[in-house]
Amino acid sequence: MAKPIANKHARGFTLVEVLVALAIVAVALPALMAQMLQLVNGGEYIRDKNFAYWVAQNQIESLRVEQRLSGEVLKGTATGESTMAGRDWYWEITSSQAENQKDYGIWQQTVSVGLSKDDIMATVVGYMREAQQSSQGGGNVQP
């Protein structure tokens, strides 16, 4: 049988070169996938944190509406759950007299929100003033 003539100008990759390239891809691909997974998880965390802030702000606004209707400021604590974006959110409101504002009847309302009591993702603080007795008519003066 005739021996093939080797072409000195023939180009191509040897088997060793192809295996080295595959090894490099095999090492780099899982690292790239891990980075992509971190990016997706980070986006989900930011989304959830944003929803938690919205729930907290809604609770502050609910307290303000309740105060206008009843004339009373929440004193102490309250807890509950709200649903937003198809998820149940735990919230806790802690009310305390604002430092250096006790003479003015100003209360600090701190709302903490998370997916559970142990997983608080957002905290929002609001201030409310108790209704003051009017010195002229004896009625309540709303803040």
Short mmCIF file of C-alpha atoms in Angstrom, two decimals:
data_model
loop_
_atom_site.label_atom_id
_atom_site.label_comp_id
_atom_site.label_asym_id
_atom_site.label_seq_id
_atom_site.Cartn_x
_atom_site.Cartn_y
_atom_site.Cartn_z
CA MET A 1 0.00 0.00 0.00
CA ALA A 2 1.19 3.44 -0.78
CA LYS A 3 2.22 5.62 2.08
CA PRO A 4 0.37 8.97 2.25
CA ILE A 5 2.53 11.94 1.58
CA ALA A 6 2.72 14.25 4.58
CA ASN A 7 1.91 17.82 3.75
CA LYS A 8 4.21 20.14 5.60
CA HIS A 9 1.66 22.92 5.33
CA ALA A 10 -1.29 20.94 6.73
CA ARG A 11 -3.00 22.75 9.56
CA GLY A 12 -5.18 21.49 12.40
CA PHE A 13 -5.23 20.67 16.10
CA THR A 14 -3.64 17.64 17.56
CA LEU A 15 -5.56 15.42 19.93
CA VAL A 16 -3.52 16.72 22.87
CA GLU A 17 -4.39 20.33 22.04
CA VAL A 18 -8.10 19.51 21.83
CA LEU A 19 -8.00 17.67 25.18
CA VAL A 20 -6.22 20.60 26.87
CA ALA A 21 -8.84 23.01 25.51
CA LEU A 22 -11.67 20.78 26.77
CA ALA A 23 -10.03 20.57 30.20
CA ILE A 24 -9.84 24.38 30.40
CA VAL A 25 -13.54 24.68 29.45
CA ALA A 26 -14.47 21.96 31.96
CA VAL A 27 -12.78 23.92 34.76
CA ALA A 28 -14.08 27.36 33.75
CA LEU A 29 -17.72 26.44 33.09
CA PRO A 30 -18.69 25.46 36.67
CA ALA A 31 -17.09 28.66 37.99
CA LEU A 32 -19.13 30.69 35.50
CA MET A 33 -22.31 28.86 36.48
CA ALA A 34 -21.64 29.54 40.17
CA GLN A 35 -21.28 33.25 39.41
CA MET A 36 -24.54 33.26 37.46
CA LEU A 37 -26.32 31.52 40.35
CA GLN A 38 -25.02 34.15 42.79
CA LEU A 39 -26.27 36.89 40.50
CA VAL A 40 -29.76 35.37 40.32
CA ASN A 41 -29.90 34.86 44.10
CA GLY A 42 -28.78 38.45 44.66
CA GLY A 43 -31.56 39.70 42.42
CA GLU A 44 -34.14 37.66 44.34
CA TYR A 45 -32.85 39.02 47.66
CA ILE A 46 -33.08 42.63 46.43
CA ARG A 47 -36.63 41.98 45.17
CA ASP A 48 -37.69 40.50 48.52
CA LYS A 49 -36.06 43.32 50.45
CA ASN A 50 -37.93 45.86 48.32
CA PHE A 51 -41.24 44.10 49.02
CA ALA A 52 -40.42 44.04 52.74
CA TYR A 53 -39.90 47.83 52.72
CA TRP A 54 -43.25 48.27 50.97
CA VAL A 55 -45.00 46.14 53.59
CA ALA A 56 -43.34 48.19 56.37
CA GLN A 57 -44.37 51.47 54.76
CA ASN A 58 -47.92 50.17 54.36
CA GLN A 59 -48.03 49.37 58.07
CA ILE A 60 -46.84 52.89 58.96
CA GLU A 61 -49.58 54.35 56.76
CA SER A 62 -52.16 52.03 58.33
CA LEU A 63 -51.11 53.32 61.77
CA ARG A 64 -51.55 56.90 60.57
CA VAL A 65 -55.02 56.20 59.19
CA GLU A 66 -56.00 54.37 62.37
CA GLN A 67 -54.76 57.30 64.45
CA ARG A 68 -56.83 59.77 62.43
CA LEU A 69 -59.95 57.63 62.80
CA SER A 70 -59.60 56.77 66.49
CA GLY A 71 -57.43 59.60 67.78
CA GLU A 72 -55.18 57.06 69.51
CA VAL A 73 -51.52 56.28 68.90
CA LEU A 74 -50.39 52.66 69.17
CA LYS A 75 -48.49 52.16 72.41
CA GLY A 76 -46.63 48.92 72.98
CA THR A 77 -46.26 46.27 70.28
CA ALA A 78 -48.35 44.67 67.57
CA THR A 79 -47.61 41.78 65.22
CA GLY A 80 -49.30 40.31 62.20
CA GLU A 81 -48.96 39.08 58.66
CA SER A 82 -49.63 40.71 55.31
CA THR A 83 -49.63 39.27 51.82
CA MET A 84 -47.74 41.01 49.05
CA ALA A 85 -46.51 39.64 45.74
CA GLY A 86 -47.97 36.23 46.53
CA ARG A 87 -45.94 35.84 49.74
CA ASP A 88 -46.85 36.13 53.40
CA TRP A 89 -44.82 38.73 55.28
CA TYR A 90 -44.43 38.82 59.05
CA TRP A 91 -44.42 42.29 60.61
CA GLU A 92 -43.88 43.64 64.10
CA ILE A 93 -44.54 47.18 65.28
CA THR A 94 -42.81 48.49 68.39
CA SER A 95 -43.99 51.82 69.76
CA SER A 96 -42.03 53.91 72.23
CA GLN A 97 -41.88 57.53 73.28
CA ALA A 98 -39.36 59.36 71.14
CA GLU A 99 -36.30 60.50 73.06
CA ASN A 100 -36.24 64.24 73.82
CA GLN A 101 -39.85 64.51 72.59
CA LYS A 102 -41.78 63.20 75.60
CA ASP A 103 -43.17 66.65 76.43
CA TYR A 104 -44.71 66.86 72.96
CA GLY A 105 -46.40 63.44 72.96
CA ILE A 106 -44.40 62.14 70.00
CA TRP A 107 -44.21 58.37 69.62
CA GLN A 108 -41.70 56.44 67.55
CA GLN A 109 -43.25 53.57 65.58
CA THR A 110 -40.68 51.00 64.42
CA VAL A 111 -41.94 48.45 61.89
CA SER A 112 -39.80 45.37 61.19
CA VAL A 113 -40.75 43.06 58.30
CA GLY A 114 -39.46 39.72 57.07
CA LEU A 115 -40.51 36.35 55.77
CA SER A 116 -40.54 35.09 59.37
CA LYS A 117 -39.94 36.45 62.86
CA ASP A 118 -36.29 35.35 62.67
CA ASP A 119 -35.69 36.66 59.14
CA ILE A 120 -36.23 40.44 59.34
CA MET A 121 -35.34 42.08 56.02
CA ALA A 122 -36.48 45.69 56.45
CA THR A 123 -37.11 48.19 59.24
CA VAL A 124 -38.94 51.49 58.82
CA VAL A 125 -39.39 54.14 61.52
CA GLY A 126 -42.24 56.63 61.65
CA TYR A 127 -43.23 59.26 64.19
CA MET A 128 -46.73 60.13 65.38
CA ARG A 129 -48.03 62.73 67.75
CA GLU A 130 -50.75 62.11 70.29
CA ALA A 131 -53.84 64.31 70.10
CA GLN A 132 -53.39 67.28 72.40
CA GLN A 133 -56.14 68.83 74.55
CA SER A 134 -57.01 72.27 73.25
CA SER A 135 -56.54 75.00 75.83
CA GLN A 136 -59.56 76.95 74.52
CA GLY A 137 -62.35 74.57 73.61
CA GLY A 138 -61.45 71.46 75.57
CA GLY A 139 -61.59 69.27 72.45
CA ASN A 140 -58.85 67.21 70.84
CA VAL A 141 -56.49 68.89 68.45
CA GLN A 142 -55.41 66.42 65.76
CA PRO A 143 -51.77 66.48 64.69
#
